[in-house]
Amino acid sequence: MRNVRDSFLHFLADNLPDIPVRNVRVDKDAPEESRGLAMNALNVKFLNMNFDVLFSGQSVVLDLVHDDELTAVEWAQKVWEVLGASFYTEKLDYTDPQHPVPTGNNIMWDTNSVKFRPISNPLYYHLHAQFMLNHH
Amino acid sequence: MNAQALIKKADKVLTKYGAPTRKVYKRVITRTGGDQLIGRPGSVSYSDTELNPQPTYQRGGRQSVTGNRVAAEYVVANGRALTPDMAVFLVSPTSMTQVELENPNLVLVMKDASGNTEVFQIDDVNPSTMNGVTVIYTVYARSVQR
C-alpha cells in the first residue's frame, strides 16, 4: 500500500506542475502535513485499505481548495485531464525517492468514478472527489 | 498604564506563577532533503528555545472525569498509559510572536528535569489586546506525543 500511495502522489505531482500537491497525513516530524487542508492546493488523503490476495483497493480523497472559484474549476479540469488520459499508472517503489524502482505492477482507477463535488465553505472554494485505486 | 507596561507586569506575574515542574519550549522542526510529498526520510532537526518568561498552563483534564467509566481513549507507549489531552497556555508576546504561533512547523514542548518530553500542537491562538497591542496570548494546544 505504501508504494500505491507514493506512486499515485508522484503521478499527480509530476503531471500537474502548476498545482501544488500535498499529502494530508499524520507525521510528527512534519506537523504541517497533519494540519487539515492547505489553501490553493490539491490535498490528497488516503482512507480505506482493502487488502486482497488478487486485487487490493486503496480509497483516495482529493480535496481541491482555492480562494478563487474559477481557478479551482480550471484546476479540477486539469486534474481530470490527467486522471482521464489513462486509467492506470505504474506502481513504483520509492524507498530511494531519487531512484524509484518498477515493481512490475500497475495502479488502476475507474475514470467514471472521478467526480468533483463542491463543498460549501465560507472561507474558500472546495471541490471534493473520492474514488478507489485498485492494484495487484 | 499603556500596553507595554501591562506586558511587563504580565511577564512578572507569569514568571512568579509560571510552570513550576516542567519548562516549556518552542520547537521549530526543519526538514531537509528527502521527499516531503511522500514522507520519505531526509534529515530532521529540532530547534528548541526555552520560553522567557515561561507561560502558565492548565490541562483540559479529561482524566479527571469522575465515575466508573473510561474518561478518555488510552494508548500504551513506553510502558505508560497515555491519554489525549488539551492544555491552555498563557503566553507572553515577549516569548513568542504571532508569526511563530502561526508557524505550522512549530510545536510546544514541555520538558522535566528527568528528560521526559511532551509535545503539543497549537490548535488555536487568541490574542488579548490593549490599544491595539497584544498583551497576552491564550494558546489552545493538543498533546500529540509524550
mmCIF file of C-alpha atoms in Angstrom:
data_model
loop_
_atom_site.group_PDB
_atom_site.id
_atom_site.type_symbol
_atom_site.label_atom_id
_atom_site.label_comp_id
_atom_site.label_asym_id
_atom_site.label_seq_id
_atom_site.Cartn_x
_atom_site.Cartn_y
_atom_site.Cartn_z
ATOM 1 C CA MET A 1 0.000 0.000 0.000
ATOM 2 C CA ARG A 2 2.885 2.347 0.661
ATOM 3 C CA ASN A 3 4.027 2.004 -2.938
ATOM 4 C CA VAL A 4 0.488 2.783 -4.101
ATOM 5 C CA ARG A 5 0.421 5.971 -2.068
ATOM 6 C CA ASP A 6 3.856 7.090 -3.166
ATOM 7 C CA SER A 7 3.266 6.286 -6.833
ATOM 8 C CA PHE A 8 -0.137 7.968 -7.024
ATOM 9 C CA LEU A 9 1.121 11.099 -5.271
ATOM 10 C CA HIS A 10 4.005 11.369 -7.699
ATOM 11 C CA PHE A 11 1.727 10.595 -10.645
ATOM 12 C CA LEU A 12 -0.349 13.648 -9.721
ATOM 13 C CA ALA A 13 2.529 15.928 -8.716
ATOM 14 C CA ASP A 14 4.709 15.080 -11.714
ATOM 15 C CA ASN A 15 1.877 15.605 -14.202
ATOM 16 C CA LEU A 16 0.433 18.734 -12.582
ATOM 17 C CA PRO A 17 3.460 21.033 -12.323
ATOM 18 C CA ASP A 18 1.298 24.151 -11.834
ATOM 19 C CA ILE A 19 -0.741 22.732 -8.961
ATOM 20 C CA PRO A 20 0.788 22.167 -5.513
ATOM 21 C CA VAL A 21 0.040 18.585 -4.492
ATOM 22 C CA ARG A 22 0.021 17.835 -0.779
ATOM 23 C CA ASN A 23 -0.491 14.639 1.177
ATOM 24 C CA VAL A 24 -2.574 15.091 4.325
ATOM 25 C CA ARG A 25 -1.167 12.632 6.830
ATOM 26 C CA VAL A 26 -0.098 12.168 10.431
ATOM 27 C CA ASP A 27 3.620 12.876 10.641
ATOM 28 C CA LYS A 28 5.278 14.007 13.859
ATOM 29 C CA ASP A 29 8.267 15.403 12.015
ATOM 30 C CA ALA A 30 6.090 17.273 9.531
ATOM 31 C CA PRO A 31 3.277 18.717 11.651
ATOM 32 C CA GLU A 32 2.072 20.972 8.856
ATOM 33 C CA GLU A 33 1.079 17.874 6.868
ATOM 34 C CA SER A 34 -1.446 16.867 9.522
ATOM 35 C CA ARG A 35 -3.000 20.325 9.868
ATOM 36 C CA GLY A 36 -6.041 19.818 7.715
ATOM 37 C CA LEU A 37 -6.438 21.208 4.224
ATOM 38 C CA ALA A 38 -3.988 23.566 2.559
ATOM 39 C CA MET A 39 -5.241 26.603 0.664
ATOM 40 C CA ASN A 40 -4.583 26.829 -3.082
ATOM 41 C CA ALA A 41 -3.506 23.212 -3.282
ATOM 42 C CA LEU A 42 -4.639 19.740 -4.263
ATOM 43 C CA ASN A 43 -4.894 17.894 -0.959
ATOM 44 C CA VAL A 44 -4.634 14.114 -1.182
ATOM 45 C CA LYS A 45 -5.724 11.889 1.667
ATOM 46 C CA PHE A 46 -5.840 8.100 1.753
ATOM 47 C CA LEU A 47 -8.647 6.277 3.513
ATOM 48 C CA ASN A 48 -9.711 2.599 3.496
ATOM 49 C CA MET A 49 -7.218 -0.077 2.588
ATOM 50 C CA ASN A 50 -8.942 -3.189 1.254
ATOM 51 C CA PHE A 51 -6.356 -5.948 1.194
ATOM 52 C CA ASP A 52 -6.885 -8.935 -1.074
ATOM 53 C CA VAL A 53 -4.691 -11.694 -2.478
ATOM 54 C CA LEU A 54 -5.571 -10.752 -6.064
ATOM 55 C CA PHE A 55 -6.665 -7.115 -6.307
ATOM 56 C CA SER A 56 -6.336 -4.765 -3.375
ATOM 57 C CA GLY A 57 -8.047 -1.416 -3.075
ATOM 58 C CA GLN A 58 -6.980 1.912 -1.658
ATOM 59 C CA SER A 59 -9.578 4.622 -1.216
ATOM 60 C CA VAL A 60 -8.298 8.106 -2.037
ATOM 61 C CA VAL A 61 -9.792 11.543 -1.443
ATOM 62 C CA LEU A 62 -8.887 14.612 -3.471
ATOM 63 C CA ASP A 63 -9.707 17.987 -1.930
ATOM 64 C CA LEU A 64 -9.132 20.905 -4.246
ATOM 65 C CA VAL A 65 -9.129 24.086 -2.187
ATOM 66 C CA HIS A 66 -8.731 27.569 -3.643
ATOM 67 C CA ASP A 67 -9.590 31.125 -2.722
ATOM 68 C CA ASP A 68 -10.832 31.711 -6.272
ATOM 69 C CA GLU A 69 -13.682 29.552 -7.533
ATOM 70 C CA LEU A 70 -12.901 29.924 -11.224
ATOM 71 C CA THR A 71 -9.267 28.923 -10.726
ATOM 72 C CA ALA A 72 -10.423 25.902 -8.745
ATOM 73 C CA VAL A 73 -12.641 24.897 -11.655
ATOM 74 C CA GLU A 74 -9.704 25.213 -14.046
ATOM 75 C CA TRP A 75 -7.575 23.113 -11.711
ATOM 76 C CA ALA A 76 -10.285 20.457 -11.469
ATOM 77 C CA GLN A 77 -10.291 20.314 -15.263
ATOM 78 C CA LYS A 78 -6.509 19.767 -15.274
ATOM 79 C CA VAL A 79 -6.723 17.050 -12.629
ATOM 80 C CA TRP A 80 -9.431 15.311 -14.591
ATOM 81 C CA GLU A 81 -7.386 15.531 -17.808
ATOM 82 C CA VAL A 82 -4.504 13.748 -16.065
ATOM 83 C CA LEU A 83 -6.719 11.092 -14.495
ATOM 84 C CA GLY A 84 -8.858 10.704 -17.622
ATOM 85 C CA ALA A 85 -5.996 10.485 -20.104
ATOM 86 C CA SER A 86 -5.310 6.959 -18.900
ATOM 87 C CA PHE A 87 -6.831 4.697 -16.296
ATOM 88 C CA TYR A 88 -3.609 3.438 -14.778
ATOM 89 C CA THR A 89 -0.076 4.304 -13.804
ATOM 90 C CA GLU A 90 2.949 2.247 -12.946
ATOM 91 C CA LYS A 91 3.435 1.184 -9.339
ATOM 92 C CA LEU A 92 6.957 2.114 -8.292
ATOM 93 C CA ASP A 93 8.973 1.501 -5.166
ATOM 94 C CA TYR A 94 10.100 4.873 -3.798
ATOM 95 C CA THR A 95 12.262 3.546 -0.961
ATOM 96 C CA ASP A 96 15.017 5.615 -2.551
ATOM 97 C CA PRO A 97 12.978 8.613 -3.710
ATOM 98 C CA GLN A 98 15.655 9.721 -6.170
ATOM 99 C CA HIS A 99 15.669 6.347 -7.901
ATOM 100 C CA PRO A 100 12.203 4.742 -7.924
ATOM 101 C CA VAL A 101 12.224 1.074 -8.919
ATOM 102 C CA PRO A 102 9.468 -0.545 -11.035
ATOM 103 C CA THR A 103 7.507 -3.245 -9.206
ATOM 104 C CA GLY A 104 6.086 -4.746 -12.407
ATOM 105 C CA ASN A 105 2.531 -3.863 -11.390
ATOM 106 C CA ASN A 106 0.090 -1.064 -12.109
ATOM 107 C CA ILE A 107 -2.391 1.082 -10.197
ATOM 108 C CA MET A 108 -5.804 1.422 -11.845
ATOM 109 C CA TRP A 109 -8.884 3.559 -11.304
ATOM 110 C CA ASP A 110 -12.328 3.875 -12.851
ATOM 111 C CA THR A 111 -12.319 7.185 -14.728
ATOM 112 C CA ASN A 112 -16.117 7.381 -14.403
ATOM 113 C CA SER A 113 -15.716 7.497 -10.625
ATOM 114 C CA VAL A 114 -13.713 10.712 -10.623
ATOM 115 C CA LYS A 115 -16.424 13.236 -9.820
ATOM 116 C CA PHE A 116 -15.748 16.563 -8.131
ATOM 117 C CA ARG A 117 -18.430 17.808 -5.775
ATOM 118 C CA PRO A 118 -18.477 21.325 -4.300
ATOM 119 C CA ILE A 119 -18.490 21.540 -0.516
ATOM 120 C CA SER A 120 -19.884 24.746 0.904
ATOM 121 C CA ASN A 121 -17.424 26.755 2.934
ATOM 122 C CA PRO A 122 -17.341 30.481 3.717
ATOM 123 C CA LEU A 123 -13.520 30.655 3.708
ATOM 124 C CA TYR A 124 -12.623 29.113 0.357
ATOM 125 C CA TYR A 125 -13.931 27.196 -2.628
ATOM 126 C CA HIS A 126 -13.703 23.461 -2.083
ATOM 127 C CA LEU A 127 -14.092 20.608 -4.576
ATOM 128 C CA HIS A 128 -14.054 17.041 -3.274
ATOM 129 C CA ALA A 129 -13.627 13.725 -5.099
ATOM 130 C CA GLN A 130 -13.337 10.203 -3.738
ATOM 131 C CA PHE A 131 -12.591 7.027 -5.658
ATOM 132 C CA MET A 132 -10.763 3.713 -5.422
ATOM 133 C CA LEU A 133 -7.297 2.813 -6.596
ATOM 134 C CA ASN A 134 -7.008 -0.867 -7.480
ATOM 135 C CA HIS A 135 -3.726 -2.691 -7.696
ATOM 136 C CA HIS A 136 -2.057 -6.099 -7.552
ATOM 137 C CA MET B 1 -0.926 52.234 32.099
ATOM 138 C CA ASN B 2 -0.014 51.565 28.489
ATOM 139 C CA ALA B 3 0.177 48.204 26.764
ATOM 140 C CA GLN B 4 3.943 47.853 27.132
ATOM 141 C CA ALA B 5 3.710 48.443 30.880
ATOM 142 C CA LEU B 6 0.928 45.869 31.063
ATOM 143 C CA ILE B 7 3.076 43.346 29.191
ATOM 144 C CA LYS B 8 5.912 43.908 31.685
ATOM 145 C CA LYS B 9 3.525 43.435 34.577
ATOM 146 C CA ALA B 10 2.080 40.279 32.995
ATOM 147 C CA ASP B 11 5.587 38.935 32.406
ATOM 148 C CA LYS B 12 6.368 39.392 36.098
ATOM 149 C CA VAL B 13 3.206 37.556 37.074
ATOM 150 C CA LEU B 14 3.968 34.748 34.608
ATOM 151 C CA THR B 15 7.486 34.424 35.975
ATOM 152 C CA LYS B 16 6.213 34.310 39.528
ATOM 153 C CA TYR B 17 3.436 31.796 38.909
ATOM 154 C CA GLY B 18 4.762 30.036 35.813
ATOM 155 C CA ALA B 19 5.124 26.313 35.228
ATOM 156 C CA PRO B 20 6.900 25.032 38.332
ATOM 157 C CA THR B 21 7.903 21.494 37.396
ATOM 158 C CA ARG B 22 8.213 21.473 33.657
ATOM 159 C CA LYS B 23 9.697 24.043 31.347
ATOM 160 C CA VAL B 24 8.037 24.982 28.114
ATOM 161 C CA TYR B 25 9.997 25.312 24.896
ATOM 162 C CA LYS B 26 9.073 26.335 21.378
ATOM 163 C CA ARG B 27 10.325 23.775 18.887
ATOM 164 C CA VAL B 28 10.828 24.589 15.225
ATOM 165 C CA ILE B 29 11.033 21.461 13.079
ATOM 166 C CA THR B 30 13.167 21.738 9.955
ATOM 167 C CA ARG B 31 13.352 19.085 7.272
ATOM 168 C CA THR B 32 16.000 18.991 4.618
ATOM 169 C CA GLY B 33 16.470 16.612 1.708
ATOM 170 C CA GLY B 34 14.332 13.544 1.181
ATOM 171 C CA ASP B 35 10.930 13.676 -0.495
ATOM 172 C CA GLN B 36 8.411 15.575 1.591
ATOM 173 C CA LEU B 37 5.482 14.748 -0.695
ATOM 174 C CA ILE B 38 5.687 11.056 0.156
ATOM 175 C CA GLY B 39 7.353 11.429 3.568
ATOM 176 C CA ARG B 40 10.481 9.542 2.649
ATOM 177 C CA PRO B 41 13.288 10.393 5.002
ATOM 178 C CA GLY B 42 15.587 13.308 4.665
ATOM 179 C CA SER B 43 17.098 14.772 7.767
ATOM 180 C CA VAL B 44 15.020 16.333 10.516
ATOM 181 C CA SER B 45 16.325 18.811 13.042
ATOM 182 C CA TYR B 46 14.701 20.271 16.130
ATOM 183 C CA SER B 47 15.482 23.745 17.411
ATOM 184 C CA ASP B 48 14.233 24.169 20.987
ATOM 185 C CA THR B 49 14.122 27.584 22.614
ATOM 186 C CA GLU B 50 13.055 27.994 26.212
ATOM 187 C CA LEU B 51 10.208 30.460 26.585
ATOM 188 C CA ASN B 52 11.115 33.504 28.627
ATOM 189 C CA PRO B 53 9.038 34.278 30.567
ATOM 190 C CA GLN B 54 7.606 30.815 30.997
ATOM 191 C CA PRO B 55 3.889 30.568 30.280
ATOM 192 C CA THR B 56 1.325 29.330 32.730
ATOM 193 C CA TYR B 57 -0.714 26.379 31.586
ATOM 194 C CA GLN B 58 -3.794 24.477 32.555
ATOM 195 C CA ARG B 59 -4.791 20.998 31.478
ATOM 196 C CA GLY B 60 -8.120 20.192 29.908
ATOM 197 C CA GLY B 61 -8.262 17.409 32.469
ATOM 198 C CA ARG B 62 -10.134 14.659 30.670
ATOM 199 C CA GLN B 63 -8.666 12.193 33.143
ATOM 200 C CA SER B 64 -10.446 13.968 35.956
ATOM 201 C CA VAL B 65 -13.886 12.890 34.779
ATOM 202 C CA THR B 66 -15.405 11.060 37.726
ATOM 203 C CA GLY B 67 -17.331 7.796 37.736
ATOM 204 C CA ASN B 68 -16.503 4.211 36.947
ATOM 205 C CA ARG B 69 -16.194 4.638 33.235
ATOM 206 C CA VAL B 70 -13.493 5.276 30.711
ATOM 207 C CA ALA B 71 -12.962 9.006 30.539
ATOM 208 C CA ALA B 72 -10.634 9.078 27.583
ATOM 209 C CA GLU B 73 -9.084 6.882 24.973
ATOM 210 C CA TYR B 74 -5.848 5.373 26.128
ATOM 211 C CA VAL B 75 -2.800 4.362 24.239
ATOM 212 C CA VAL B 76 0.081 2.479 25.799
ATOM 213 C CA ALA B 77 3.511 3.819 24.963
ATOM 214 C CA ASN B 78 6.814 3.109 26.628
ATOM 215 C CA GLY B 79 5.122 1.263 29.450
ATOM 216 C CA ARG B 80 2.750 4.103 30.289
ATOM 217 C CA ALA B 81 -0.951 4.586 29.653
ATOM 218 C CA LEU B 82 -1.397 7.922 27.906
ATOM 219 C CA THR B 83 -4.476 9.966 27.168
ATOM 220 C CA PRO B 84 -5.012 12.621 24.581
ATOM 221 C CA ASP B 85 -5.318 15.895 26.425
ATOM 222 C CA MET B 86 -5.767 19.564 25.797
ATOM 223 C CA ALA B 87 -3.946 22.378 27.526
ATOM 224 C CA VAL B 88 -4.409 26.124 27.630
ATOM 225 C CA PHE B 89 -1.260 28.236 27.821
ATOM 226 C CA LEU B 90 -0.997 31.921 28.684
ATOM 227 C CA VAL B 91 1.949 33.054 26.594
ATOM 228 C CA SER B 92 3.610 36.439 26.747
ATOM 229 C CA PRO B 93 4.302 38.274 23.480
ATOM 230 C CA THR B 94 7.805 38.710 24.913
ATOM 231 C CA SER B 95 8.443 34.997 24.482
ATOM 232 C CA MET B 96 6.538 34.248 21.273
ATOM 233 C CA THR B 97 5.360 36.320 18.331
ATOM 234 C CA GLN B 98 2.151 35.966 16.368
ATOM 235 C CA VAL B 99 4.188 34.729 13.394
ATOM 236 C CA GLU B 100 5.749 31.988 15.494
ATOM 237 C CA LEU B 101 2.383 30.957 16.891
ATOM 238 C CA GLU B 102 1.053 30.628 13.331
ATOM 239 C CA ASN B 103 4.043 28.622 12.088
ATOM 240 C CA PRO B 104 2.649 25.185 11.130
ATOM 241 C CA ASN B 105 6.031 23.599 11.829
ATOM 242 C CA LEU B 106 6.282 24.950 15.355
ATOM 243 C CA VAL B 107 5.137 22.931 18.361
ATOM 244 C CA LEU B 108 5.327 23.497 22.099
ATOM 245 C CA VAL B 109 7.371 21.077 24.147
ATOM 246 C CA MET B 110 7.355 20.505 27.889
ATOM 247 C CA LYS B 111 10.479 19.050 29.443
ATOM 248 C CA ASP B 112 11.101 17.976 33.015
ATOM 249 C CA ALA B 113 14.358 17.521 34.887
ATOM 250 C CA SER B 114 14.409 13.795 34.070
ATOM 251 C CA GLY B 115 14.432 14.418 30.351
ATOM 252 C CA ASN B 116 10.791 13.482 29.742
ATOM 253 C CA THR B 117 9.171 15.480 26.987
ATOM 254 C CA GLU B 118 5.617 16.112 25.895
ATOM 255 C CA VAL B 119 4.798 17.693 22.553
ATOM 256 C CA PHE B 120 1.803 19.969 21.965
ATOM 257 C CA GLN B 121 0.395 21.008 18.630
ATOM 258 C CA ILE B 122 -1.081 24.501 18.633
ATOM 259 C CA ASP B 123 -4.738 24.407 17.653
ATOM 260 C CA ASP B 124 -5.839 27.977 18.243
ATOM 261 C CA VAL B 125 -4.449 31.309 19.351
ATOM 262 C CA ASN B 126 -6.475 34.075 20.943
ATOM 263 C CA PRO B 127 -4.660 37.390 21.443
ATOM 264 C CA SER B 128 -5.825 39.835 24.117
ATOM 265 C CA THR B 129 -5.021 43.376 23.120
ATOM 266 C CA MET B 130 -4.768 46.798 24.684
ATOM 267 C CA ASN B 131 -4.740 49.875 22.450
ATOM 268 C CA GLY B 132 -4.006 47.602 19.507
ATOM 269 C CA VAL B 133 -1.058 45.876 21.162
ATOM 270 C CA THR B 134 -1.219 42.220 22.162
ATOM 271 C CA VAL B 135 -0.506 41.846 25.855
ATOM 272 C CA ILE B 136 -1.095 38.112 26.241
ATOM 273 C CA TYR B 137 -1.865 35.131 24.012
ATOM 274 C CA THR B 138 -4.251 32.415 25.093
ATOM 275 C CA VAL B 139 -2.935 29.370 23.262
ATOM 276 C CA TYR B 140 -5.033 26.224 22.946
ATOM 277 C CA ALA B 141 -2.853 23.198 22.301
ATOM 278 C CA ARG B 142 -3.281 19.452 21.999
ATOM 279 C CA SER B 143 -0.887 16.874 23.374
ATOM 280 C CA VAL B 144 0.222 14.800 20.401
ATOM 281 C CA GLN B 145 3.243 12.926 21.703
ATOM 282 C CA ARG B 146 4.542 12.073 25.144
#
